[in-house]
XYZ file of C-alpha atoms in Angstrom:
383
model
C 1.468 24.221 15.112
C 2.490 20.977 13.366
C 1.479 17.601 14.702
C 3.799 15.981 17.439
C 6.795 13.982 15.995
C 5.944 11.226 18.364
C 2.443 9.686 19.184
C 1.053 10.157 22.582
C 0.464 7.180 24.711
C -2.841 6.305 26.340
C -2.520 7.053 30.018
C -4.262 4.584 32.668
C -4.849 5.768 36.092
C -4.706 2.825 38.907
C -8.079 1.195 39.850
C -6.952 2.038 43.571
C -9.092 4.863 44.743
C -6.259 6.213 46.760
C -3.721 6.245 43.988
C -2.618 9.922 43.282
C -2.308 9.549 39.477
C -6.142 9.646 39.166
C -6.102 13.076 41.001
C -3.311 14.289 38.799
C -5.097 13.215 35.611
C -8.383 14.778 36.670
C -6.409 18.074 37.325
C -4.630 17.860 33.882
C -8.119 17.249 32.235
C -9.538 20.253 33.811
C -6.701 22.339 32.625
C -7.248 21.110 29.028
C -4.000 19.169 28.729
C -5.682 15.680 28.787
C -8.940 14.338 27.462
C -10.626 11.533 29.357
C -11.551 8.704 26.941
C -12.938 6.326 29.563
C -12.921 6.471 33.342
C -9.391 6.208 34.306
C -8.119 6.304 30.568
C -6.735 9.450 29.075
C -4.726 10.924 26.258
C -3.013 14.256 25.367
C -5.705 16.632 24.394
C -3.802 18.083 21.249
C -3.141 14.358 20.071
C -6.804 13.712 20.309
C -7.659 16.944 18.389
C -5.030 16.206 15.704
C -6.135 12.601 15.245
C -8.298 12.059 12.097
C -12.013 11.512 12.615
C -11.666 7.869 11.411
C -9.016 7.096 14.130
C -10.944 8.487 17.193
C -13.249 5.487 17.272
C -10.343 3.067 17.377
C -8.927 5.097 20.168
C -12.073 5.148 22.089
C -12.127 1.371 21.537
C -8.526 0.953 22.779
C -9.579 2.878 26.028
C -12.316 0.502 26.539
C -10.239 -2.487 26.003
C -7.749 -1.045 28.737
C -10.600 -0.833 31.214
C -12.183 -4.162 30.083
C -9.701 -6.504 28.577
C -12.309 -9.274 27.868
C -14.701 -6.979 26.116
C -15.792 -8.350 22.697
C -16.246 -5.766 20.018
C -18.667 -6.083 17.379
C -20.417 -4.614 14.213
C -18.998 -1.338 13.081
C -16.078 -1.204 15.511
C -15.199 -4.737 14.555
C -15.376 -3.947 10.862
C -12.927 -1.019 11.605
C -10.590 -3.503 13.345
C -10.915 -5.887 10.442
C -9.663 -3.242 8.192
C -12.889 -2.162 6.317
C -13.496 1.416 5.188
C -16.953 2.569 6.227
C -18.953 5.453 4.547
C -18.574 7.654 7.719
C -16.720 7.221 11.148
C -18.944 5.372 13.859
C -20.213 7.466 16.606
C -20.245 4.604 19.170
C -17.796 1.833 20.254
C -19.888 -1.439 19.710
C -19.628 -4.154 22.167
C -21.294 -7.383 23.243
C -23.304 -7.561 26.429
C -25.008 -10.307 28.173
C -28.240 -8.914 29.358
C -30.580 -6.363 28.224
C -29.908 -3.758 30.874
C -26.627 -2.954 29.273
C -27.878 -2.709 25.699
C -28.293 0.272 23.804
C -26.537 3.419 23.403
C -24.741 5.362 26.063
C -25.128 9.087 26.381
C -22.386 11.302 24.807
C -20.332 13.294 27.390
C -17.650 15.894 27.301
C -14.156 14.519 27.858
C -12.742 17.913 28.951
C -13.832 18.004 32.458
C -13.962 21.600 33.787
C -11.572 23.079 30.847
C -12.656 26.359 29.805
C -14.000 26.980 26.119
C -11.161 29.412 25.462
C -8.643 26.525 26.246
C -10.704 24.114 23.954
C -10.563 26.850 21.303
C -6.883 27.324 21.573
C -6.404 23.566 21.266
C -8.474 23.555 17.962
C -6.536 26.614 16.496
C -3.256 24.873 17.325
C -4.119 21.690 15.360
C -5.889 23.447 12.641
C -4.440 26.927 12.283
C -6.163 27.659 8.805
C -9.514 26.737 10.080
C -12.237 29.022 11.754
C -13.144 27.803 15.322
C -16.798 27.359 15.499
C -18.761 26.136 18.603
C -20.099 23.160 16.746
C -16.533 21.927 16.054
C -15.801 22.020 19.774
C -18.947 20.011 20.569
C -18.260 17.505 17.914
C -14.471 16.939 18.547
C -14.659 17.064 22.560
C -17.627 14.808 22.659
C -16.978 11.284 24.060
C -17.249 8.216 21.686
C -19.476 6.051 24.198
C -20.380 2.337 24.028
C -23.175 0.905 22.298
C -24.056 -2.648 23.832
C -25.654 -5.428 21.601
C -26.602 -8.822 22.951
C -25.317 -11.866 21.277
C -27.293 -13.021 18.360
C -29.851 -15.568 19.281
C -28.236 -18.758 18.286
C -25.007 -17.699 19.958
C -26.229 -16.378 23.347
C -24.661 -18.281 26.252
C -27.825 -18.789 28.131
C -29.681 -20.642 25.362
C -27.643 -23.738 25.108
C -26.960 -25.943 28.127
C -26.944 -29.381 26.357
C -25.683 -31.153 23.532
C -22.257 -32.525 22.471
C -21.094 -29.285 20.857
C -23.201 -26.106 21.846
C -23.067 -23.397 19.183
C -21.310 -20.958 21.812
C -18.322 -23.086 21.791
C -18.040 -22.499 18.024
C -18.607 -18.712 18.689
C -16.025 -18.679 21.491
C -13.437 -20.584 19.309
C -13.916 -17.999 16.388
C -13.112 -14.931 18.357
C -9.611 -13.482 17.559
C -7.481 -10.712 19.175
C -6.565 -8.017 16.827
C -3.801 -5.594 17.264
C -4.615 -2.108 16.727
C -3.183 -0.554 13.502
C -0.698 2.121 13.877
C -2.466 5.556 14.288
C -1.510 8.948 13.451
C -1.219 10.764 16.822
C -2.062 8.103 19.537
C 0.240 5.435 20.594
C -1.744 2.239 20.878
C 1.134 -0.285 20.388
C 0.658 -3.606 22.315
C -3.088 -3.140 22.767
C -5.221 -5.909 21.235
C -9.047 -6.024 20.933
C -11.123 -9.288 20.956
C -13.318 -9.285 17.989
C -15.777 -11.649 16.120
C -14.807 -13.322 12.968
C -14.949 -11.265 9.839
C -17.609 -13.255 8.117
C -19.719 -13.234 11.230
C -19.319 -9.600 11.545
C -20.356 -8.805 8.056
C -23.689 -10.827 8.173
C -24.393 -9.375 11.641
C -24.001 -5.885 10.332
C -24.776 -5.608 6.477
C -28.596 -6.172 6.748
C -28.966 -3.429 9.159
C -27.138 -0.662 7.037
C -28.690 1.514 4.417
C -27.926 -0.009 0.936
C -25.005 1.920 -0.214
C -23.170 1.245 3.040
C -24.003 -2.505 2.891
C -22.951 -2.673 -0.826
C -19.704 -0.950 0.137
C -18.771 -3.525 2.633
C -19.559 -6.471 0.419
C -17.501 -4.995 -2.528
C -14.636 -4.500 -0.248
C -14.993 -8.200 1.151
C -15.097 -9.692 -2.264
C -12.074 -7.683 -3.472
C -10.018 -8.420 -0.258
C -9.785 -4.796 0.900
C -9.595 -5.756 4.546
C -7.152 -6.927 7.126
C -6.803 -10.446 5.758
C -6.169 -9.264 1.995
C -7.977 -12.347 0.627
C -10.847 -12.191 -1.779
C -14.188 -13.225 -0.087
C -16.779 -15.553 -1.373
C -20.548 -16.066 -0.689
C -19.568 -19.719 0.624
C -17.406 -18.054 3.242
C -20.301 -15.835 4.373
C -22.601 -18.796 4.609
C -20.467 -20.453 7.089
C -21.974 -18.257 9.616
C -25.557 -17.862 7.995
C -27.175 -18.608 11.390
C -26.243 -15.065 12.658
C -28.958 -13.699 10.130
C -32.052 -13.338 12.632
C -34.875 -13.369 10.040
C -36.119 -13.800 6.436
C -36.045 -9.921 5.896
C -32.284 -9.834 7.129
C -31.397 -12.799 4.601
C -33.233 -10.786 1.800
C -31.345 -7.665 2.547
C -28.155 -9.396 2.613
C -28.958 -11.111 -0.744
C -29.734 -7.835 -2.265
C -26.581 -6.237 -1.151
C -24.404 -9.303 -2.460
C -26.170 -9.258 -5.828
C -25.446 -5.475 -6.279
C -22.004 -5.975 -5.059
C -18.833 -5.798 -7.294
C -15.183 -6.469 -6.455
C -14.032 -4.111 -9.119
C -15.155 -1.025 -7.199
C -12.081 0.446 -5.689
C -13.208 2.462 -2.882
C -16.409 3.055 -0.713
C -17.267 6.113 -2.861
C -17.440 4.205 -6.242
C -19.607 1.655 -4.237
C -22.006 4.467 -3.147
C -21.892 5.785 -6.555
C -22.868 2.563 -8.353
C -25.840 1.927 -5.903
C -27.212 5.504 -6.498
C -26.785 5.055 -10.143
C -29.010 1.710 -9.864
C -31.605 3.475 -7.467
C -31.816 6.445 -10.019
C -32.794 4.026 -12.534
C -29.773 4.470 -14.974
C -28.203 1.557 -16.822
C -25.437 -0.234 -15.029
C -22.056 1.120 -16.020
C -19.009 -1.251 -16.750
C -16.216 -0.658 -14.041
C -12.699 0.067 -14.322
C -12.597 0.059 -18.126
C -9.043 -0.075 -19.631
C -8.366 2.558 -22.178
C -5.225 2.694 -24.353
C -4.674 6.479 -24.804
C -3.093 8.059 -28.137
C 0.445 8.204 -26.515
C 0.251 4.446 -25.740
C -0.177 4.722 -21.834
C -3.149 3.009 -20.245
C -5.909 4.678 -18.194
C -8.643 2.959 -16.088
C -12.006 4.907 -15.996
C -14.106 4.359 -12.972
C -17.394 4.048 -14.851
C -18.183 3.673 -18.456
C -21.047 3.587 -20.533
C -19.397 2.741 -23.749
C -22.622 2.487 -26.038
C -23.348 6.275 -25.208
C -19.593 7.306 -25.215
C -19.596 8.399 -21.595
C -17.043 7.774 -19.103
C -17.657 8.722 -15.259
C -15.111 9.427 -12.595
C -15.603 9.582 -8.824
C -13.549 12.334 -7.285
C -12.539 11.312 -3.930
C -10.504 13.704 -1.777
C -7.849 10.926 -1.229
C -6.091 11.058 -4.558
C -5.243 14.709 -3.931
C -4.667 14.490 -0.094
C -2.301 11.587 -0.449
C -0.469 13.089 -3.498
C 2.847 13.540 -1.445
C 3.145 9.843 -1.015
C 3.577 9.714 -4.885
C 6.152 12.457 -4.718
C 3.615 15.196 -5.992
C 2.033 18.303 -4.485
C -1.750 18.399 -4.592
C -1.668 21.131 -7.430
C 0.514 18.624 -9.352
C -1.931 15.935 -8.787
C -4.888 17.912 -10.098
C -2.942 18.962 -13.112
C -2.035 15.132 -13.844
C -5.679 14.368 -13.568
C -6.702 17.016 -16.067
C -4.123 15.783 -18.495
C -5.511 12.417 -18.258
C -9.119 13.521 -18.602
C -8.158 15.607 -21.669
C -6.343 12.322 -23.121
C -9.690 10.355 -22.561
C -11.661 13.087 -24.392
C -9.379 12.860 -27.356
C -10.493 9.245 -27.724
C -14.027 10.491 -28.371
C -15.387 10.105 -24.854
C -17.461 12.536 -22.941
C -16.155 12.629 -19.209
C -18.362 13.477 -16.201
C -17.026 13.774 -12.705
C -18.838 13.823 -9.427
C -17.962 13.913 -5.718
C -18.860 13.240 -2.246
C -21.152 16.323 -2.167
C -23.084 14.776 -5.133
C -23.520 11.533 -3.296
C -24.903 13.137 -0.410
C -27.731 14.776 -2.574
C -28.644 12.336 -5.143
C -30.438 15.134 -7.128
C -27.059 16.642 -7.995
C -25.856 13.356 -9.248
C -28.911 12.897 -11.049
C -28.551 16.155 -12.869
C -25.034 15.367 -13.708
C -25.738 11.772 -15.371
C -29.185 13.064 -16.865
C -27.495 16.085 -18.645
C -24.649 13.940 -19.845
C -27.204 11.565 -21.729
C -26.428 8.473 -19.698
C -29.032 5.940 -20.665
C -31.477 5.037 -18.108
C -34.063 2.101 -17.744
C -36.616 4.050 -15.746
C -37.056 7.477 -14.053
C -36.746 7.440 -10.085
C -38.923 9.395 -7.861
C -36.654 11.510 -5.627
C -38.202 12.589 -2.377
Protein backbone atom coordinates (compact mmCIF):
# COMPACT_ATOMS: atom_id res chain seq x y z
CA UNK A 1 0.00 0.00 0.00
CA UNK A 2 1.30 3.45 -0.85
CA UNK A 3 1.20 6.32 1.68
CA UNK A 4 -1.99 8.38 1.76
CA UNK A 5 -2.05 11.32 -0.62
CA UNK A 6 -3.29 13.63 2.09
CA UNK A 7 -1.80 13.84 5.54
CA UNK A 8 -3.94 12.76 8.48
CA UNK A 9 -4.89 15.39 11.07
CA UNK A 10 -4.43 15.01 14.80
CA UNK A 11 -7.81 14.36 16.41
CA UNK A 12 -8.62 15.90 19.78
CA UNK A 13 -11.39 14.63 22.01
CA UNK A 14 -13.25 17.14 24.16
CA UNK A 15 -12.08 17.57 27.73
CA UNK A 16 -15.71 17.15 28.73
CA UNK A 17 -16.01 13.68 30.16
CA UNK A 18 -19.52 13.34 28.75
CA UNK A 19 -18.43 14.05 25.19
CA UNK A 20 -19.13 10.96 23.05
CA UNK A 21 -16.09 11.64 20.84
CA UNK A 22 -13.77 10.29 23.51
CA UNK A 23 -15.63 6.97 23.52
CA UNK A 24 -15.63 6.87 19.72
CA UNK A 25 -11.89 7.53 19.58
CA UNK A 26 -11.30 4.89 22.24
CA UNK A 27 -13.17 2.28 20.23
CA UNK A 28 -11.26 3.21 17.08
CA UNK A 29 -8.00 2.81 19.01
CA UNK A 30 -8.99 -0.63 20.26
CA UNK A 31 -9.85 -1.56 16.69
CA UNK A 32 -6.41 -0.48 15.49
CA UNK A 33 -7.64 2.42 13.37
CA UNK A 34 -6.19 5.18 15.61
CA UNK A 35 -3.22 5.50 17.94
CA UNK A 36 -3.43 7.47 21.18
CA UNK A 37 -0.56 9.99 21.23
CA UNK A 38 -1.60 11.69 24.45
CA UNK A 39 -4.72 11.48 26.56
CA UNK A 40 -7.45 12.74 24.25
CA UNK A 41 -5.20 13.20 21.18
CA UNK A 42 -5.24 10.63 18.39
CA UNK A 43 -3.84 10.01 14.91
CA UNK A 44 -4.69 7.62 12.10
CA UNK A 45 -2.74 4.43 12.87
CA UNK A 46 -1.47 3.93 9.34
CA UNK A 47 -0.25 7.55 9.20
CA UNK A 48 1.74 6.94 12.39
CA UNK A 49 3.34 3.76 11.00
CA UNK A 50 4.20 5.46 7.71
CA UNK A 51 5.73 8.50 9.42
CA UNK A 52 9.56 8.50 9.39
CA UNK A 53 11.16 7.79 12.76
CA UNK A 54 12.55 11.35 12.80
CA UNK A 55 9.06 12.84 12.55
CA UNK A 56 7.35 10.83 15.29
CA UNK A 57 8.91 12.84 18.17
CA UNK A 58 7.56 16.01 16.53
CA UNK A 59 4.09 14.45 16.20
CA UNK A 60 4.20 13.53 19.90
CA UNK A 61 5.31 17.07 20.76
CA UNK A 62 2.42 18.48 18.73
CA UNK A 63 0.02 16.27 20.68
CA UNK A 64 1.51 17.54 23.94
CA UNK A 65 1.08 21.14 22.79
CA UNK A 66 -2.58 20.49 21.99
CA UNK A 67 -3.16 19.19 25.53
CA UNK A 68 -0.92 21.76 27.23
CA UNK A 69 -0.71 24.93 25.10
CA UNK A 70 1.60 26.70 27.59
CA UNK A 71 4.18 23.90 27.62
CA UNK A 72 7.77 25.02 27.05
CA UNK A 73 9.81 22.55 25.00
CA UNK A 74 13.54 22.22 25.64
CA UNK A 75 16.70 20.26 24.92
CA UNK A 76 16.47 17.65 22.14
CA UNK A 77 12.84 18.41 21.28
CA UNK A 78 13.70 22.10 21.02
CA UNK A 79 16.70 21.28 18.82
CA UNK A 80 14.41 19.46 16.39
CA UNK A 81 12.06 22.44 16.37
CA UNK A 82 15.00 24.73 15.63
CA UNK A 83 15.77 22.56 12.60
CA UNK A 84 18.85 20.69 13.81
CA UNK A 85 19.57 17.13 12.69
CA UNK A 86 20.42 14.80 15.58
CA UNK A 87 22.40 11.59 15.37
CA UNK A 88 19.35 9.56 16.38
CA UNK A 89 15.65 10.24 16.92
CA UNK A 90 14.81 11.31 20.50
CA UNK A 91 12.95 8.75 22.59
CA UNK A 92 11.14 11.39 24.69
CA UNK A 93 9.51 14.80 24.38
CA UNK A 94 11.53 17.24 26.51
CA UNK A 95 9.51 19.83 28.46
CA UNK A 96 10.18 22.29 31.30
CA UNK A 97 8.57 21.63 34.67
CA UNK A 98 8.49 23.86 37.72
CA UNK A 99 8.91 21.25 40.47
CA UNK A 100 10.90 18.12 41.18
CA UNK A 101 7.81 15.93 41.33
CA UNK A 102 7.41 16.15 37.56
CA UNK A 103 11.05 15.76 36.53
CA UNK A 104 12.49 12.68 34.87
CA UNK A 105 11.25 10.23 32.29
CA UNK A 106 7.68 9.08 31.98
CA UNK A 107 7.18 5.37 31.25
CA UNK A 108 6.67 4.07 27.74
CA UNK A 109 3.15 2.88 27.01
CA UNK A 110 1.40 1.23 24.12
CA UNK A 111 -0.63 3.63 22.00
CA UNK A 112 -2.90 0.94 20.59
CA UNK A 113 -5.33 0.16 23.40
CA UNK A 114 -6.78 -3.32 23.02
CA UNK A 115 -5.86 -3.65 19.33
CA UNK A 116 -4.80 -7.21 18.46
CA UNK A 117 -1.28 -8.07 17.44
CA UNK A 118 -2.63 -9.38 14.13
CA UNK A 119 -4.12 -5.94 13.40
CA UNK A 120 -0.80 -4.24 14.22
CA UNK A 121 1.07 -6.68 11.99
CA UNK A 122 -1.35 -5.90 9.17
CA UNK A 123 -0.72 -2.16 9.63
CA UNK A 124 3.04 -2.66 9.51
CA UNK A 125 2.76 -4.85 6.42
CA UNK A 126 0.52 -2.30 4.70
CA UNK A 127 3.00 0.50 5.39
CA UNK A 128 6.12 -1.51 4.53
CA UNK A 129 5.10 -4.35 2.19
CA UNK A 130 8.68 -5.48 1.50
CA UNK A 131 9.74 -5.78 5.14
CA UNK A 132 9.31 -8.79 7.36
CA UNK A 133 7.12 -8.14 10.41
CA UNK A 134 9.03 -8.68 13.64
CA UNK A 135 7.79 -8.40 17.21
CA UNK A 136 10.47 -5.83 18.09
CA UNK A 137 9.29 -3.67 15.16
CA UNK A 138 5.76 -3.67 16.58
CA UNK A 139 6.99 -2.79 20.06
CA UNK A 140 9.21 -0.01 18.77
CA UNK A 141 6.71 1.59 16.41
CA UNK A 142 3.62 1.40 18.61
CA UNK A 143 5.37 2.42 21.83
CA UNK A 144 4.57 5.93 22.99
CA UNK A 145 7.03 8.82 22.97
CA UNK A 146 6.39 10.11 26.50
CA UNK A 147 7.48 13.32 28.22
CA UNK A 148 10.77 13.86 29.98
CA UNK A 149 10.57 16.74 32.44
CA UNK A 150 13.45 19.11 33.27
CA UNK A 151 13.51 21.90 35.82
CA UNK A 152 14.54 25.33 34.64
CA UNK A 153 18.32 25.93 34.77
CA UNK A 154 19.26 27.45 38.13
CA UNK A 155 19.61 31.13 37.14
CA UNK A 156 16.27 31.01 35.33
CA UNK A 157 14.07 29.21 37.83
CA UNK A 158 11.08 31.41 38.71
CA UNK A 159 11.34 30.75 42.45
CA UNK A 160 14.92 32.00 42.76
CA UNK A 161 14.47 35.67 41.85
CA UNK A 162 11.96 37.73 43.79
CA UNK A 163 13.73 41.12 43.81
CA UNK A 164 15.83 43.35 41.58
CA UNK A 165 15.01 45.73 38.80
CA UNK A 166 15.16 43.11 36.05
CA UNK A 167 15.01 39.47 37.25
CA UNK A 168 16.80 37.03 34.98
CA UNK A 169 13.50 35.16 34.54
CA UNK A 170 12.10 38.17 32.68
CA UNK A 171 14.90 37.79 30.17
CA UNK A 172 14.13 34.08 29.89
CA UNK A 173 10.44 34.71 29.30
CA UNK A 174 11.21 37.40 26.72
CA UNK A 175 13.44 34.97 24.83
CA UNK A 176 10.80 32.28 24.38
CA UNK A 177 9.52 31.87 20.83
CA UNK A 178 6.58 30.08 19.24
CA UNK A 179 7.76 27.87 16.41
CA UNK A 180 5.28 26.43 13.90
CA UNK A 181 5.84 22.78 13.21
CA UNK A 182 7.37 21.97 9.82
CA UNK A 183 5.35 20.14 7.20
CA UNK A 184 5.40 16.42 8.00
CA UNK A 185 5.09 13.46 5.66
CA UNK A 186 1.93 11.80 6.94
CA UNK A 187 0.57 13.88 9.83
CA UNK A 188 -1.19 17.21 9.36
CA UNK A 189 0.14 19.52 12.08
CA UNK A 190 -0.60 22.79 10.28
CA UNK A 191 -1.46 25.65 12.60
CA UNK A 192 0.20 24.04 15.65
CA UNK A 193 2.99 26.07 17.26
CA UNK A 194 5.26 25.01 20.10
CA UNK A 195 6.74 27.37 22.67
CA UNK A 196 10.49 26.89 22.67
CA UNK A 197 13.61 28.35 24.24
CA UNK A 198 16.03 30.44 22.13
CA UNK A 199 18.38 28.53 19.85
CA UNK A 200 21.61 29.50 21.62
CA UNK A 201 20.07 28.79 25.04
CA UNK A 202 19.03 25.31 23.90
CA UNK A 203 22.47 24.52 22.52
CA UNK A 204 24.29 25.52 25.70
CA UNK A 205 21.80 23.63 27.84
CA UNK A 206 22.17 20.46 25.76
CA UNK A 207 25.62 20.16 24.17
CA UNK A 208 27.57 19.48 27.37
CA UNK A 209 25.20 16.63 28.27
CA UNK A 210 25.73 14.71 25.02
CA UNK A 211 28.45 12.33 23.84
CA UNK A 212 31.19 14.20 21.99
CA UNK A 213 30.15 13.14 18.44
CA UNK A 214 26.58 14.37 18.98
CA UNK A 215 27.81 17.58 20.63
CA UNK A 216 30.24 18.41 17.83
CA UNK A 217 27.62 17.65 15.17
CA UNK A 218 25.33 20.26 16.72
CA UNK A 219 28.04 22.92 16.94
CA UNK A 220 29.06 22.18 13.34
CA UNK A 221 25.48 22.77 12.22
CA UNK A 222 25.18 25.94 14.34
CA UNK A 223 28.33 27.42 12.85
CA UNK A 224 27.26 26.50 9.31
CA UNK A 225 23.71 27.82 9.69
CA UNK A 226 22.10 24.40 9.14
CA UNK A 227 19.07 25.20 11.28
CA UNK A 228 15.79 27.09 11.13
CA UNK A 229 17.33 30.58 11.11
CA UNK A 230 19.80 29.71 8.31
CA UNK A 231 22.42 32.06 9.74
CA UNK A 232 25.98 31.14 10.73
CA UNK A 233 26.36 31.16 14.51
CA UNK A 234 29.34 32.50 16.42
CA UNK A 235 30.84 31.86 19.82
CA UNK A 236 29.75 35.35 20.80
CA UNK A 237 26.15 34.38 20.02
CA UNK A 238 26.40 31.44 22.41
CA UNK A 239 28.02 33.49 25.15
CA UNK A 240 24.93 35.70 25.42
CA UNK A 241 23.36 32.83 27.38
CA UNK A 242 26.54 31.58 29.09
CA UNK A 243 24.89 31.56 32.52
CA UNK A 244 22.87 28.49 31.49
CA UNK A 245 26.03 26.37 31.90
CA UNK A 246 25.77 24.90 35.41
CA UNK A 247 29.41 24.06 36.20
CA UNK A 248 33.07 24.23 35.19
CA UNK A 249 32.73 20.72 33.78
CA UNK A 250 29.84 21.83 31.57
CA UNK A 251 31.85 24.82 30.35
CA UNK A 252 34.86 22.59 29.66
CA UNK A 253 32.82 20.05 27.66
CA UNK A 254 31.21 22.83 25.64
CA UNK A 255 34.63 24.37 25.01
CA UNK A 256 36.01 21.06 23.71
CA UNK A 257 33.03 20.59 21.41
CA UNK A 258 33.50 24.09 20.01
CA UNK A 259 37.24 23.56 19.49
CA UNK A 260 36.58 20.35 17.54
CA UNK A 261 33.78 21.86 15.46
CA UNK A 262 34.08 22.86 11.82
CA UNK A 263 31.41 24.59 9.75
CA UNK A 264 32.59 22.78 6.62
CA UNK A 265 31.05 19.48 7.74
CA UNK A 266 27.93 19.05 5.63
CA UNK A 267 25.92 16.61 7.75
CA UNK A 268 25.94 14.82 11.14
CA UNK A 269 27.61 11.75 9.63
CA UNK A 270 30.62 13.78 8.56
CA UNK A 271 30.78 15.39 12.01
CA UNK A 272 30.59 11.98 13.70
CA UNK A 273 33.33 10.69 11.38
CA UNK A 274 35.64 13.58 12.17
CA UNK A 275 35.28 13.11 15.94
CA UNK A 276 36.05 9.38 15.66
CA UNK A 277 39.06 10.10 13.44
CA UNK A 278 40.30 12.43 16.19
CA UNK A 279 39.56 9.93 18.96
CA UNK A 280 41.31 7.13 17.06
CA UNK A 281 44.48 9.23 16.91
CA UNK A 282 44.66 9.91 13.17
CA UNK A 283 45.86 13.17 11.68
CA UNK A 284 43.02 15.65 11.16
CA UNK A 285 41.83 15.66 7.53
CA UNK A 286 41.04 18.67 5.42
CA UNK A 287 37.32 18.97 4.70
CA UNK A 288 35.43 19.51 1.44
CA UNK A 289 38.61 19.67 -0.62
CA UNK A 290 38.02 20.99 -4.13
CA UNK A 291 39.43 18.89 -6.98
CA UNK A 292 39.44 19.66 -10.68
CA UNK A 293 38.91 16.40 -12.60
CA UNK A 294 40.48 15.58 -15.97
CA UNK A 295 37.29 16.55 -17.83
CA UNK A 296 37.31 19.98 -16.19
CA UNK A 297 34.46 19.33 -13.78
CA UNK A 298 34.77 20.02 -10.06
CA UNK A 299 34.49 17.43 -7.28
CA UNK A 300 34.50 18.03 -3.54
CA UNK A 301 35.92 15.34 -1.28
CA UNK A 302 34.54 14.92 2.26
CA UNK A 303 37.93 14.17 3.88
CA UNK A 304 41.41 14.62 2.44
CA UNK A 305 44.88 13.63 3.66
CA UNK A 306 46.71 15.23 0.75
CA UNK A 307 50.23 14.39 1.92
CA UNK A 308 49.29 10.71 1.94
CA UNK A 309 47.26 10.91 -1.27
CA UNK A 310 44.12 9.62 0.44
CA UNK A 311 40.57 10.87 -0.08
CA UNK A 312 37.85 9.75 2.33
CA UNK A 313 34.11 9.70 1.65
CA UNK A 314 31.29 9.22 4.14
CA UNK A 315 28.47 7.28 2.51
CA UNK A 316 25.23 8.51 4.01
CA UNK A 317 22.05 6.86 2.81
CA UNK A 318 20.36 10.16 1.94
CA UNK A 319 22.33 10.76 -1.26
CA UNK A 320 20.75 7.60 -2.65
CA UNK A 321 17.34 7.80 -0.98
CA UNK A 322 16.85 11.37 -2.26
CA UNK A 323 18.04 10.60 -5.78
CA UNK A 324 14.51 11.08 -7.13
CA UNK A 325 14.58 14.76 -6.16
CA UNK A 326 17.47 15.15 -8.65
CA UNK A 327 15.67 13.26 -11.39
CA UNK A 328 17.62 10.01 -10.84
CA UNK A 329 16.85 6.52 -9.65
CA UNK A 330 18.87 5.12 -6.73
CA UNK A 331 20.74 2.90 -9.22
CA UNK A 332 21.63 5.91 -11.36
CA UNK A 333 22.90 7.73 -8.27
CA UNK A 334 25.14 4.78 -7.38
CA UNK A 335 26.54 4.67 -10.92
CA UNK A 336 27.19 8.42 -10.94
CA UNK A 337 29.02 8.14 -7.62
CA UNK A 338 31.18 5.29 -8.98
CA UNK A 339 32.16 7.34 -12.03
CA UNK A 340 33.03 10.28 -9.78
CA UNK A 341 35.20 8.05 -7.58
CA UNK A 342 37.00 6.62 -10.63
CA UNK A 343 37.73 10.17 -11.81
CA UNK A 344 39.24 11.05 -8.41
CA UNK A 345 41.42 7.95 -8.56
CA UNK A 346 42.72 9.00 -11.98
CA UNK A 347 44.13 12.10 -10.24
CA UNK A 348 46.33 9.75 -8.20
CA UNK A 349 44.32 9.59 -4.99
CA UNK A 350 43.35 6.45 -3.13
CA UNK A 351 39.63 6.64 -2.24
CA UNK A 352 38.31 5.03 0.92
CA UNK A 353 34.66 4.94 1.99
CA UNK A 354 32.71 4.21 5.14
CA UNK A 355 29.07 4.42 6.25
CA UNK A 356 26.92 4.62 9.36
CA UNK A 357 27.66 1.03 10.36
CA UNK A 358 31.38 1.88 10.53
CA UNK A 359 30.62 4.79 12.84
CA UNK A 360 28.60 2.56 15.16
CA UNK A 361 31.64 0.26 15.48
CA UNK A 362 34.82 2.39 15.63
CA UNK A 363 36.96 -0.73 15.10
CA UNK A 364 35.64 -0.96 11.55
CA UNK A 365 36.50 2.66 10.82
CA UNK A 366 39.93 2.13 12.43
CA UNK A 367 40.61 -0.83 10.10
CA UNK A 368 39.57 1.16 7.02
CA UNK A 369 41.80 4.11 7.90
CA UNK A 370 44.75 2.01 9.07
CA UNK A 371 44.77 -0.31 6.05
CA UNK A 372 44.64 2.70 3.73
CA UNK A 373 47.70 4.21 5.41
CA UNK A 374 46.07 7.32 6.84
CA UNK A 375 48.76 9.04 8.95
CA UNK A 376 48.22 8.99 12.69
CA UNK A 377 49.74 10.79 15.66
CA UNK A 378 48.99 8.11 18.22
CA UNK A 379 47.29 4.74 18.50
CA UNK A 380 44.05 4.84 20.47
CA UNK A 381 42.99 2.09 22.86
CA UNK A 382 39.65 0.72 21.71
CA UNK A 383 37.63 -0.86 24.50
